[in-house]
Amino acid sequence: MTQRQKGALYMILSALCFASMQVVVRLSREIPTMEQIFMRNSFVLIVSAIIILHKKGSLFGPAKYQPYLFGRSFFGFLGLITLFYASSHAAQGDVTILNKTSPIWVTILAVIFMKEKLPKIQIPALALSMAGAFIVFRPSFESNPFPLVVAFLSAVTSGVAYTFLSFFKGKVDGLTVMMHFSTFSAIASIPFMLKDFVVPSFKQAVLLLLIGVFGSLGQAFITYAYRFAPASEISIYNYSGIIFSMILGFFILGEPVKFTSVIGGALVAAASVMVYVYNNRSNKKAGDETTK
Protein backbone atom coordinates (compact mmCIF):
# COMPACT_ATOMS: atom_id res chain seq x y z
CA MET A 1 0.00 0.00 0.00
CA THR A 2 1.41 3.39 -1.02
CA GLN A 3 1.61 6.42 1.31
CA ARG A 4 -1.21 8.10 -0.60
CA GLN A 5 -3.42 5.01 -0.30
CA LYS A 6 -2.75 4.88 3.44
CA GLY A 7 -3.64 8.56 3.73
CA ALA A 8 -6.87 8.02 1.79
CA LEU A 9 -7.79 5.00 3.93
CA TYR A 10 -7.15 6.91 7.17
CA MET A 11 -9.23 9.85 5.90
CA ILE A 12 -12.15 7.54 5.10
CA LEU A 13 -11.85 5.88 8.52
CA SER A 14 -11.86 9.34 10.12
CA ALA A 15 -15.05 10.25 8.25
CA LEU A 16 -16.66 6.98 9.37
CA CYS A 17 -15.72 7.60 13.01
CA PHE A 18 -17.06 11.16 13.01
CA ALA A 19 -20.29 10.03 11.32
CA SER A 20 -20.61 7.30 13.98
CA MET A 21 -20.01 9.87 16.72
CA GLN A 22 -22.86 12.03 15.38
CA VAL A 23 -25.24 9.05 15.42
CA VAL A 24 -24.27 8.21 19.01
CA VAL A 25 -24.84 11.87 19.96
CA ARG A 26 -28.37 11.50 18.58
CA LEU A 27 -28.92 8.21 20.43
CA SER A 28 -27.87 9.82 23.72
CA ARG A 29 -29.74 13.11 23.32
CA GLU A 30 -31.43 12.63 26.71
CA ILE A 31 -28.01 13.66 28.03
CA PRO A 32 -27.48 17.46 27.82
CA THR A 33 -25.18 18.67 25.02
CA MET A 34 -22.57 20.09 27.39
CA GLU A 35 -22.31 16.79 29.24
CA GLN A 36 -21.72 15.03 25.90
CA ILE A 37 -19.07 17.58 24.95
CA PHE A 38 -17.33 17.24 28.32
CA MET A 39 -17.10 13.48 27.90
CA ARG A 40 -15.87 13.71 24.32
CA ASN A 41 -13.11 16.20 25.15
CA SER A 42 -12.08 14.54 28.42
CA PHE A 43 -11.35 11.36 26.48
CA VAL A 44 -9.32 13.25 23.84
CA LEU A 45 -7.54 15.22 26.58
CA ILE A 46 -6.35 12.08 28.36
CA VAL A 47 -5.18 10.37 25.16
CA SER A 48 -3.39 13.51 23.90
CA ALA A 49 -1.68 14.10 27.27
CA ILE A 50 -0.37 10.52 27.42
CA ILE A 51 1.10 10.72 23.91
CA ILE A 52 2.62 14.19 24.42
CA LEU A 53 4.19 13.27 27.75
CA HIS A 54 5.57 10.07 26.21
CA LYS A 55 7.12 12.12 23.38
CA LYS A 56 8.25 14.78 25.91
CA GLY A 57 6.49 17.47 23.93
CA SER A 58 4.68 20.65 24.94
CA LEU A 59 1.24 20.21 26.49
CA PHE A 60 -0.14 23.69 25.75
CA GLY A 61 2.37 25.34 23.43
CA PRO A 62 4.64 28.42 23.63
CA ALA A 63 3.39 31.54 25.42
CA LYS A 64 3.72 33.72 22.30
CA TYR A 65 1.14 31.59 20.45
CA GLN A 66 -1.43 31.44 23.27
CA PRO A 67 -3.75 34.13 21.81
CA TYR A 68 -3.99 32.12 18.57
CA LEU A 69 -4.36 28.81 20.42
CA PHE A 70 -7.18 30.25 22.52
CA GLY A 71 -8.81 31.59 19.36
CA ARG A 72 -8.66 28.14 17.74
CA SER A 73 -9.95 26.48 20.91
CA PHE A 74 -12.78 28.98 21.40
CA PHE A 75 -14.14 28.69 17.86
CA GLY A 76 -13.57 24.94 17.86
CA PHE A 77 -15.62 24.76 21.07
CA LEU A 78 -18.44 26.73 19.43
CA GLY A 79 -18.19 24.37 16.46
CA LEU A 80 -18.62 21.37 18.75
CA ILE A 81 -21.63 22.86 20.56
CA THR A 82 -23.44 23.64 17.32
CA LEU A 83 -22.52 20.29 15.74
CA PHE A 84 -23.70 18.28 18.75
CA TYR A 85 -26.95 20.25 19.00
CA ALA A 86 -27.67 19.85 15.29
CA SER A 87 -26.82 16.13 15.41
CA SER A 88 -29.38 15.70 18.20
CA HIS A 89 -32.18 17.51 16.38
CA ALA A 90 -31.74 17.05 12.61
CA ALA A 91 -31.16 14.30 10.03
CA GLN A 92 -27.55 13.13 10.15
CA GLY A 93 -27.02 13.38 6.40
CA ASP A 94 -28.23 16.99 6.31
CA VAL A 95 -26.06 17.94 9.30
CA THR A 96 -22.96 16.44 7.69
CA ILE A 97 -23.64 18.07 4.30
CA LEU A 98 -23.96 21.52 5.88
CA ASN A 99 -20.95 20.93 8.11
CA LYS A 100 -18.87 19.99 5.06
CA THR A 101 -19.31 23.52 3.71
CA SER A 102 -16.66 24.63 6.24
CA PRO A 103 -13.95 24.77 3.49
CA ILE A 104 -15.94 27.67 2.00
CA TRP A 105 -15.36 29.70 5.13
CA VAL A 106 -11.74 28.56 5.44
CA THR A 107 -11.14 29.86 1.91
CA ILE A 108 -12.92 33.18 2.48
CA LEU A 109 -11.25 33.80 5.85
CA ALA A 110 -7.81 32.85 4.50
CA VAL A 111 -8.22 35.40 1.72
CA ILE A 112 -9.39 38.13 4.12
CA PHE A 113 -7.11 37.60 7.11
CA MET A 114 -4.12 35.65 5.78
CA LYS A 115 -3.97 37.53 2.45
CA GLU A 116 -3.95 34.28 0.47
CA LYS A 117 -4.78 34.44 -3.24
CA LEU A 118 -8.15 33.06 -4.36
CA PRO A 119 -7.66 30.58 -7.23
CA LYS A 120 -10.18 31.03 -10.05
CA ILE A 121 -11.52 27.49 -9.52
CA GLN A 122 -12.63 28.46 -6.00
CA ILE A 123 -15.30 30.87 -7.26
CA PRO A 124 -17.50 28.29 -9.07
CA ALA A 125 -16.67 25.75 -6.32
CA LEU A 126 -17.92 28.13 -3.62
CA ALA A 127 -21.08 28.84 -5.63
CA LEU A 128 -21.70 25.10 -6.10
CA SER A 129 -21.26 24.41 -2.38
CA MET A 130 -23.65 27.19 -1.44
CA ALA A 131 -26.21 25.87 -3.94
CA GLY A 132 -25.92 22.41 -2.38
CA ALA A 133 -26.40 23.86 1.11
CA PHE A 134 -29.47 25.80 -0.07
CA ILE A 135 -31.05 22.66 -1.53
CA VAL A 136 -30.56 20.88 1.79
CA PHE A 137 -32.24 23.78 3.57
CA ARG A 138 -35.27 24.08 1.26
CA PRO A 139 -37.39 21.12 2.43
CA SER A 140 -36.94 22.14 6.05
CA PHE A 141 -38.67 25.49 5.54
CA GLU A 142 -41.92 23.58 5.95
CA SER A 143 -40.97 22.64 9.52
CA ASN A 144 -38.41 23.91 12.02
CA PRO A 145 -35.25 25.06 10.21
CA PHE A 146 -33.40 26.01 13.41
CA PRO A 147 -31.34 22.77 13.77
CA LEU A 148 -30.09 23.14 10.19
CA VAL A 149 -29.26 26.80 10.81
CA VAL A 150 -27.20 25.61 13.78
CA ALA A 151 -25.52 22.99 11.56
CA PHE A 152 -24.61 25.75 9.13
CA LEU A 153 -23.20 27.83 12.02
CA SER A 154 -21.12 24.79 12.92
CA ALA A 155 -19.53 24.97 9.47
CA VAL A 156 -18.78 28.69 9.93
CA THR A 157 -17.22 28.36 13.38
CA SER A 158 -15.28 25.26 12.30
CA GLY A 159 -14.03 27.24 9.31
CA VAL A 160 -12.65 29.91 11.65
CA ALA A 161 -10.99 27.21 13.79
CA TYR A 162 -9.45 25.52 10.73
CA THR A 163 -8.09 28.89 9.57
CA PHE A 164 -6.11 29.08 12.81
CA LEU A 165 -4.73 25.59 12.08
CA SER A 166 -3.11 26.90 8.90
CA PHE A 167 -1.27 29.47 11.02
CA PHE A 168 0.14 26.77 13.33
CA LYS A 169 1.95 24.84 10.58
CA GLY A 170 5.63 24.66 11.52
CA LYS A 171 5.00 26.56 14.75
CA VAL A 172 2.93 24.34 17.09
CA ASP A 173 2.69 20.54 17.07
CA GLY A 174 -0.70 19.12 16.05
CA LEU A 175 -1.05 17.10 19.26
CA THR A 176 -0.41 20.24 21.31
CA VAL A 177 -3.20 22.02 19.42
CA MET A 178 -5.50 19.06 20.15
CA MET A 179 -4.51 19.10 23.83
CA HIS A 180 -5.17 22.84 24.12
CA PHE A 181 -8.53 22.55 22.38
CA SER A 182 -9.76 19.52 24.37
CA THR A 183 -8.65 21.06 27.68
CA PHE A 184 -10.33 24.38 26.90
CA SER A 185 -13.54 22.65 25.80
CA ALA A 186 -13.66 20.31 28.79
CA ILE A 187 -13.15 23.15 31.29
CA ALA A 188 -15.53 25.56 29.50
CA SER A 189 -18.31 22.95 29.44
CA ILE A 190 -18.13 22.20 33.21
CA PRO A 191 -20.27 25.15 34.49
CA PHE A 192 -23.01 24.44 31.92
CA MET A 193 -22.79 20.70 32.52
CA LEU A 194 -23.18 21.03 36.28
CA LYS A 195 -26.24 23.26 35.84
CA ASP A 196 -28.19 20.59 33.94
CA PHE A 197 -26.26 17.47 34.93
CA VAL A 198 -28.02 14.17 34.31
CA VAL A 199 -26.78 11.02 36.01
CA PRO A 200 -26.49 8.61 33.08
CA SER A 201 -27.91 5.13 33.14
CA PHE A 202 -25.60 2.25 32.22
CA LYS A 203 -26.72 2.46 28.57
CA GLN A 204 -26.23 6.21 28.47
CA ALA A 205 -22.80 5.89 30.09
CA VAL A 206 -21.78 3.44 27.36
CA LEU A 207 -23.03 5.88 24.71
CA LEU A 208 -21.07 8.74 26.30
CA LEU A 209 -17.97 6.55 26.27
CA LEU A 210 -18.56 5.79 22.59
CA ILE A 211 -18.76 9.52 21.83
CA GLY A 212 -15.29 9.88 23.34
CA VAL A 213 -13.94 6.80 21.54
CA PHE A 214 -15.29 7.72 18.09
CA GLY A 215 -14.28 11.37 18.53
CA SER A 216 -10.73 10.40 19.51
CA LEU A 217 -10.36 7.84 16.73
CA GLY A 218 -11.72 10.29 14.17
CA GLN A 219 -9.21 12.93 15.28
CA ALA A 220 -6.33 10.42 15.33
CA PHE A 221 -7.14 9.04 11.87
CA ILE A 222 -7.35 12.48 10.28
CA THR A 223 -4.09 13.54 11.95
CA TYR A 224 -2.23 10.50 10.61
CA ALA A 225 -3.91 10.83 7.20
CA TYR A 226 -2.22 14.19 6.68
CA ARG A 227 1.10 12.67 7.70
CA PHE A 228 0.92 10.06 4.95
CA ALA A 229 -0.13 12.40 2.12
CA PRO A 230 -0.68 16.12 1.38
CA ALA A 231 -4.10 17.59 2.10
CA SER A 232 -4.57 18.44 -1.60
CA GLU A 233 -4.38 14.73 -2.45
CA ILE A 234 -6.58 13.17 0.23
CA SER A 235 -8.97 15.80 1.63
CA ILE A 236 -11.54 14.78 -1.00
CA TYR A 237 -12.02 11.46 0.81
CA ASN A 238 -13.35 13.31 3.86
CA TYR A 239 -16.60 13.80 1.93
CA SER A 240 -17.29 10.08 2.30
CA GLY A 241 -18.69 11.21 5.66
CA ILE A 242 -21.83 12.41 3.83
CA ILE A 243 -22.49 8.88 2.58
CA PHE A 244 -21.68 7.31 5.96
CA SER A 245 -24.03 9.72 7.76
CA MET A 246 -26.89 8.96 5.40
CA ILE A 247 -26.37 5.18 5.66
CA LEU A 248 -26.01 5.17 9.46
CA GLY A 249 -28.94 7.57 9.84
CA PHE A 250 -31.10 5.29 7.70
CA PHE A 251 -30.21 1.93 9.27
CA ILE A 252 -29.68 2.96 12.91
CA LEU A 253 -31.99 5.97 13.35
CA GLY A 254 -34.56 5.13 10.68
CA GLU A 255 -34.09 8.48 8.95
CA PRO A 256 -35.34 8.53 5.32
CA VAL A 257 -32.81 9.51 2.66
CA LYS A 258 -34.42 12.53 0.98
CA PHE A 259 -33.84 13.22 -2.71
CA THR A 260 -33.00 16.85 -1.92
CA SER A 261 -30.34 15.71 0.57
CA VAL A 262 -28.76 13.47 -2.07
CA ILE A 263 -28.70 16.30 -4.65
CA GLY A 264 -27.42 18.85 -2.12
CA GLY A 265 -24.72 16.48 -0.88
CA ALA A 266 -23.68 15.69 -4.45
CA LEU A 267 -23.23 19.40 -5.23
CA VAL A 268 -21.16 20.03 -2.10
CA ALA A 269 -18.99 16.99 -2.90
CA ALA A 270 -18.74 18.00 -6.59
CA ALA A 271 -17.35 21.39 -5.57
CA SER A 272 -14.60 19.63 -3.63
CA VAL A 273 -13.89 17.32 -6.60
CA MET A 274 -13.45 20.38 -8.85
CA VAL A 275 -10.87 21.88 -6.52
CA TYR A 276 -9.18 18.48 -6.06
CA VAL A 277 -8.78 17.89 -9.81
CA TYR A 278 -7.62 21.48 -10.39
CA ASN A 279 -5.00 21.28 -7.63
CA ASN A 280 -3.68 17.94 -8.87
CA ARG A 281 -3.33 19.25 -12.42
CA SER A 282 -1.64 22.42 -11.19
CA ASN A 283 0.79 20.43 -9.03
CA LYS A 284 1.56 18.05 -11.89
CA LYS A 285 2.14 20.95 -14.28
CA ALA A 286 4.45 22.65 -11.78
CA GLY A 287 6.35 19.38 -11.31
CA ASP A 288 6.77 18.93 -15.05
CA GLU A 289 8.11 22.45 -15.41
CA THR A 290 10.70 21.98 -12.66
CA THR A 291 12.02 18.80 -14.30
CA LYS A 292 12.58 20.49 -17.67
Short mmCIF file of N, CA and C in Angstrom, two decimals, residues 129-238:
data_model
loop_
_atom_site.label_atom_id
_atom_site.label_comp_id
_atom_site.label_asym_id
_atom_site.label_seq_id
_atom_site.Cartn_x
_atom_site.Cartn_y
_atom_site.Cartn_z
N SER A 129 -21.07 24.83 -3.77
CA SER A 129 -21.26 24.41 -2.38
C SER A 129 -22.45 25.13 -1.75
N MET A 130 -22.55 26.42 -2.00
CA MET A 130 -23.65 27.19 -1.44
C MET A 130 -24.99 26.73 -2.02
N ALA A 131 -24.99 26.37 -3.32
CA ALA A 131 -26.21 25.87 -3.94
C ALA A 131 -26.62 24.55 -3.30
N GLY A 132 -25.64 23.69 -3.04
CA GLY A 132 -25.92 22.41 -2.38
C GLY A 132 -26.49 22.62 -0.99
N ALA A 133 -25.91 23.56 -0.24
CA ALA A 133 -26.40 23.86 1.11
C ALA A 133 -27.83 24.40 1.05
N PHE A 134 -28.12 25.24 0.06
CA PHE A 134 -29.47 25.80 -0.07
C PHE A 134 -30.50 24.71 -0.36
N ILE A 135 -30.13 23.76 -1.20
CA ILE A 135 -31.05 22.66 -1.53
C ILE A 135 -31.35 21.83 -0.29
N VAL A 136 -30.34 21.62 0.55
CA VAL A 136 -30.56 20.88 1.79
C VAL A 136 -31.51 21.65 2.71
N PHE A 137 -31.38 22.96 2.72
CA PHE A 137 -32.24 23.78 3.57
C PHE A 137 -33.69 23.80 3.11
N ARG A 138 -33.93 23.82 1.80
CA ARG A 138 -35.27 24.08 1.26
C ARG A 138 -36.40 23.24 1.85
N PRO A 139 -36.26 21.89 1.92
CA PRO A 139 -37.39 21.12 2.43
C PRO A 139 -37.71 21.39 3.89
N SER A 140 -36.74 21.92 4.62
CA SER A 140 -36.94 22.14 6.05
C SER A 140 -37.71 23.43 6.34
N PHE A 141 -37.91 24.27 5.32
CA PHE A 141 -38.67 25.49 5.54
C PHE A 141 -40.11 25.18 5.92
N GLU A 142 -40.57 23.96 5.61
CA GLU A 142 -41.92 23.58 5.95
C GLU A 142 -42.06 23.24 7.43
N SER A 143 -40.94 22.97 8.09
CA SER A 143 -40.97 22.64 9.52
C SER A 143 -40.04 23.58 10.27
N ASN A 144 -39.31 23.07 11.23
CA ASN A 144 -38.41 23.91 12.02
C ASN A 144 -37.01 23.91 11.43
N PRO A 145 -36.57 25.03 10.84
CA PRO A 145 -35.25 25.06 10.21
C PRO A 145 -34.11 25.31 11.19
N PHE A 146 -34.43 25.59 12.46
CA PHE A 146 -33.40 26.01 13.41
C PHE A 146 -32.24 25.02 13.53
N PRO A 147 -32.48 23.70 13.66
CA PRO A 147 -31.34 22.77 13.77
C PRO A 147 -30.39 22.82 12.57
N LEU A 148 -30.94 23.05 11.37
CA LEU A 148 -30.09 23.14 10.19
C LEU A 148 -29.34 24.48 10.14
N VAL A 149 -29.96 25.52 10.68
CA VAL A 149 -29.26 26.80 10.81
C VAL A 149 -28.07 26.63 11.74
N VAL A 150 -28.28 25.89 12.83
CA VAL A 150 -27.20 25.61 13.78
C VAL A 150 -26.11 24.78 13.12
N ALA A 151 -26.51 23.80 12.28
CA ALA A 151 -25.52 22.99 11.56
C ALA A 151 -24.68 23.86 10.63
N PHE A 152 -25.33 24.83 10.01
CA PHE A 152 -24.61 25.75 9.13
C PHE A 152 -23.64 26.62 9.95
N LEU A 153 -24.08 27.05 11.13
CA LEU A 153 -23.20 27.83 12.02
C LEU A 153 -22.00 27.00 12.45
N SER A 154 -22.22 25.69 12.58
CA SER A 154 -21.12 24.79 12.92
C SER A 154 -20.05 24.83 11.84
N ALA A 155 -20.48 24.89 10.58
CA ALA A 155 -19.53 24.97 9.47
C ALA A 155 -18.74 26.28 9.52
N VAL A 156 -19.43 27.37 9.87
CA VAL A 156 -18.78 28.69 9.93
C VAL A 156 -17.74 28.73 11.04
N THR A 157 -18.15 28.33 12.25
CA THR A 157 -17.22 28.36 13.38
C THR A 157 -16.07 27.38 13.19
N SER A 158 -16.35 26.22 12.59
CA SER A 158 -15.28 25.26 12.30
C SER A 158 -14.32 25.84 11.27
N GLY A 159 -14.87 26.60 10.31
CA GLY A 159 -14.03 27.24 9.31
C GLY A 159 -13.06 28.22 9.94
N VAL A 160 -13.54 28.99 10.93
CA VAL A 160 -12.65 29.91 11.65
C VAL A 160 -11.56 29.13 12.38
N ALA A 161 -11.95 28.04 13.05
CA ALA A 161 -10.99 27.21 13.79
C ALA A 161 -9.94 26.61 12.86
N TYR A 162 -10.37 26.12 11.69
CA TYR A 162 -9.45 25.52 10.73
C TYR A 162 -8.50 26.56 10.14
N THR A 163 -8.96 27.82 10.05
CA THR A 163 -8.09 28.89 9.57
C THR A 163 -6.92 29.10 10.52
N PHE A 164 -7.18 28.99 11.82
CA PHE A 164 -6.11 29.08 12.81
C PHE A 164 -5.11 27.93 12.62
N LEU A 165 -5.61 26.74 12.25
CA LEU A 165 -4.73 25.59 12.08
C LEU A 165 -3.69 25.85 11.00
N SER A 166 -4.07 26.57 9.95
CA SER A 166 -3.11 26.90 8.90
C SER A 166 -1.97 27.75 9.45
N PHE A 167 -2.29 28.61 10.41
CA PHE A 167 -1.27 29.47 11.02
C PHE A 167 -0.26 28.66 11.83
N PHE A 168 -0.72 27.54 12.42
CA PHE A 168 0.14 26.77 13.33
C PHE A 168 1.16 25.87 12.63
N LYS A 169 1.04 25.72 11.30
CA LYS A 169 1.95 24.84 10.58
C LYS A 169 3.40 25.28 10.79
N GLY A 170 4.23 24.36 11.28
CA GLY A 170 5.63 24.66 11.52
C GLY A 170 5.90 25.44 12.78
N LYS A 171 4.84 25.77 13.53
CA LYS A 171 5.00 26.56 14.75
C LYS A 171 4.60 25.77 15.99
N VAL A 172 3.43 25.10 15.94
CA VAL A 172 2.93 24.34 17.09
C VAL A 172 2.55 22.94 16.63
N ASP A 173 2.98 21.93 17.41
CA ASP A 173 2.69 20.54 17.07
C ASP A 173 1.18 20.28 17.08
N GLY A 174 0.73 19.42 16.17
CA GLY A 174 -0.70 19.12 16.05
C GLY A 174 -1.29 18.55 17.32
N LEU A 175 -0.56 17.69 18.01
CA LEU A 175 -1.05 17.10 19.26
C LEU A 175 -1.21 18.16 20.35
N THR A 176 -0.31 19.15 20.35
CA THR A 176 -0.41 20.24 21.31
C THR A 176 -1.67 21.06 21.06
N VAL A 177 -1.97 21.30 19.79
CA VAL A 177 -3.20 22.02 19.42
C VAL A 177 -4.42 21.24 19.90
N MET A 178 -4.41 19.91 19.70
CA MET A 178 -5.50 19.06 20.15
C MET A 178 -5.64 19.11 21.67
N MET A 179 -4.52 19.07 22.37
CA MET A 179 -4.51 19.10 23.83
C MET A 179 -5.09 20.42 24.35
N HIS A 180 -4.67 21.52 23.73
CA HIS A 180 -5.17 22.84 24.12
C HIS A 180 -6.67 22.93 23.91
N PHE A 181 -7.12 22.49 22.74
CA PHE A 181 -8.53 22.55 22.38
C PHE A 181 -9.39 21.68 23.30
N SER A 182 -8.96 20.44 23.54
CA SER A 182 -9.76 19.52 24.37
C SER A 182 -9.79 19.98 25.82
N THR A 183 -8.69 20.55 26.31
CA THR A 183 -8.65 21.06 27.68
C THR A 183 -9.57 22.27 27.83
N PHE A 184 -9.47 23.19 26.88
CA PHE A 184 -10.33 24.38 26.90
C PHE A 184 -11.80 23.98 26.86
N SER A 185 -12.14 23.07 25.96
CA SER A 185 -13.54 22.65 25.80
C SER A 185 -14.07 21.92 27.02
N ALA A 186 -13.24 21.05 27.61
CA ALA A 186 -13.66 20.31 28.79
C ALA A 186 -13.93 21.26 29.96
N ILE A 187 -13.01 22.21 30.17
CA ILE A 187 -13.15 23.15 31.29
C ILE A 187 -14.33 24.10 31.05
N ALA A 188 -14.46 24.61 29.82
CA ALA A 188 -15.53 25.56 29.50
C ALA A 188 -16.91 24.92 29.61
N SER A 189 -16.99 23.62 29.40
CA SER A 189 -18.31 22.95 29.44
C SER A 189 -18.75 22.61 30.87
N ILE A 190 -17.81 22.62 31.83
CA ILE A 190 -18.13 22.20 33.21
C ILE A 190 -19.25 23.02 33.85
N PRO A 191 -19.19 24.39 33.83
CA PRO A 191 -20.27 25.15 34.49
C PRO A 191 -21.64 24.85 33.90
N PHE A 192 -21.73 24.74 32.58
CA PHE A 192 -23.01 24.44 31.92
C PHE A 192 -23.45 23.01 32.20
N MET A 193 -22.48 22.11 32.26
CA MET A 193 -22.79 20.70 32.52
C MET A 193 -23.35 20.51 33.92
N LEU A 194 -22.74 21.18 34.90
CA LEU A 194 -23.18 21.03 36.28
C LEU A 194 -24.59 21.60 36.49
N LYS A 195 -24.92 22.63 35.71
CA LYS A 195 -26.24 23.26 35.84
C LYS A 195 -27.36 22.29 35.47
N ASP A 196 -27.14 21.50 34.42
CA ASP A 196 -28.19 20.59 33.94
C ASP A 196 -27.72 19.14 33.96
N PHE A 197 -26.87 18.80 34.92
CA PHE A 197 -26.26 17.47 34.93
C PHE A 197 -27.31 16.36 35.08
N VAL A 198 -27.15 15.34 34.26
CA VAL A 198 -28.02 14.17 34.31
C VAL A 198 -27.16 12.95 34.61
N VAL A 199 -27.52 12.24 35.68
CA VAL A 199 -26.78 11.02 36.01
C VAL A 199 -27.14 9.97 34.96
N PRO A 200 -26.17 9.55 34.16
CA PRO A 200 -26.49 8.61 33.08
C PRO A 200 -26.78 7.21 33.57
N SER A 201 -27.68 6.55 32.87
CA SER A 201 -27.91 5.13 33.14
C SER A 201 -26.73 4.36 32.56
N PHE A 202 -26.71 3.05 32.76
CA PHE A 202 -25.60 2.25 32.22
C PHE A 202 -25.53 2.39 30.70
N LYS A 203 -26.68 2.33 30.03
CA LYS A 203 -26.72 2.46 28.57
C LYS A 203 -26.22 3.83 28.13
N GLN A 204 -26.66 4.86 28.82
CA GLN A 204 -26.23 6.21 28.47
C GLN A 204 -24.75 6.42 28.72
N ALA A 205 -24.23 5.80 29.79
CA ALA A 205 -22.80 5.89 30.09
C ALA A 205 -21.97 5.24 28.98
N VAL A 206 -22.47 4.12 28.47
CA VAL A 206 -21.78 3.44 27.36
C VAL A 206 -21.79 4.33 26.12
N LEU A 207 -22.93 4.99 25.86
CA LEU A 207 -23.03 5.88 24.71
C LEU A 207 -22.09 7.08 24.85
N LEU A 208 -21.99 7.63 26.05
CA LEU A 208 -21.07 8.74 26.30
C LEU A 208 -19.63 8.31 26.07
N LEU A 209 -19.32 7.10 26.49
CA LEU A 209 -17.97 6.55 26.27
C LEU A 209 -17.70 6.41 24.78
N LEU A 210 -18.71 5.96 24.04
CA LEU A 210 -18.56 5.79 22.59
C LEU A 210 -18.36 7.13 21.89
N ILE A 211 -18.99 8.19 22.40
CA ILE A 211 -18.76 9.52 21.83
C ILE A 211 -17.28 9.88 21.95
N GLY A 212 -16.71 9.61 23.13
CA GLY A 212 -15.29 9.88 23.34
C GLY A 212 -14.41 9.02 22.46
N VAL A 213 -14.74 7.73 22.34
CA VAL A 213 -13.94 6.80 21.54
C VAL A 213 -13.98 7.19 20.06
N PHE A 214 -15.18 7.38 19.51
CA PHE A 214 -15.29 7.72 18.09
C PHE A 214 -14.68 9.09 17.80
N GLY A 215 -14.87 10.04 18.72
CA GLY A 215 -14.28 11.37 18.53
C GLY A 215 -12.77 11.31 18.51
N SER A 216 -12.19 10.53 19.43
CA SER A 216 -10.73 10.40 19.51
C SER A 216 -10.17 9.68 18.29
N LEU A 217 -10.83 8.59 17.90
CA LEU A 217 -10.36 7.84 16.73
C LEU A 217 -10.46 8.69 15.46
N GLY A 218 -11.55 9.43 15.33
CA GLY A 218 -11.72 10.29 14.17
C GLY A 218 -10.61 11.32 14.09
N GLN A 219 -10.27 11.92 15.23
CA GLN A 219 -9.21 12.93 15.28
C GLN A 219 -7.86 12.30 15.00
N ALA A 220 -7.61 11.11 15.55
CA ALA A 220 -6.33 10.42 15.33
C ALA A 220 -6.17 10.02 13.87
N PHE A 221 -7.21 9.47 13.27
CA PHE A 221 -7.14 9.04 11.87
C PHE A 221 -6.87 10.21 10.93
N ILE A 222 -7.54 11.34 11.17
CA ILE A 222 -7.35 12.48 10.28
C ILE A 222 -5.96 13.10 10.46
N THR A 223 -5.44 13.04 11.69
CA THR A 223 -4.09 13.54 11.95
C THR A 223 -3.05 12.71 11.20
N TYR A 224 -3.18 11.38 11.28
CA TYR A 224 -2.23 10.50 10.61
C TYR A 224 -2.43 10.52 9.10
N ALA A 225 -3.65 10.76 8.64
CA ALA A 225 -3.91 10.83 7.20
C ALA A 225 -3.06 11.92 6.56
N TYR A 226 -2.98 13.07 7.22
CA TYR A 226 -2.22 14.19 6.68
C TYR A 226 -0.71 13.98 6.82
N ARG A 227 -0.31 13.01 7.61
CA ARG A 227 1.10 12.67 7.70
C ARG A 227 1.53 11.78 6.53
N PHE A 228 0.60 10.98 6.04
CA PHE A 228 0.92 10.06 4.95
C PHE A 228 0.87 10.74 3.58
N ALA A 229 0.02 11.76 3.42
CA ALA A 229 -0.13 12.40 2.12
C ALA A 229 -0.58 13.85 2.29
N PRO A 230 -0.27 14.72 1.31
CA PRO A 230 -0.68 16.12 1.38
C PRO A 230 -2.19 16.27 1.39
N ALA A 231 -2.66 17.34 2.00
CA ALA A 231 -4.10 17.59 2.10
C ALA A 231 -4.74 17.68 0.72
N SER A 232 -4.02 18.26 -0.26
CA SER A 232 -4.57 18.44 -1.60
C SER A 232 -4.87 17.11 -2.28
N GLU A 233 -4.21 16.03 -1.83
CA GLU A 233 -4.38 14.73 -2.45
C GLU A 233 -5.44 13.86 -1.78
N ILE A 234 -5.70 14.10 -0.50
CA ILE A 234 -6.58 13.17 0.23
C ILE A 234 -7.79 13.82 0.88
N SER A 235 -7.85 15.15 0.94
CA SER A 235 -8.97 15.80 1.63
C SER A 235 -10.31 15.46 1.00
N ILE A 236 -10.30 15.14 -0.30
CA ILE A 236 -11.54 14.78 -1.00
C ILE A 236 -12.23 13.59 -0.35
N TYR A 237 -11.44 12.67 0.23
CA TYR A 237 -12.02 11.46 0.81
C TYR A 237 -12.79 11.75 2.10
N ASN A 238 -12.61 12.93 2.66
CA ASN A 238 -13.35 13.31 3.86
C ASN A 238 -14.85 13.43 3.58
#
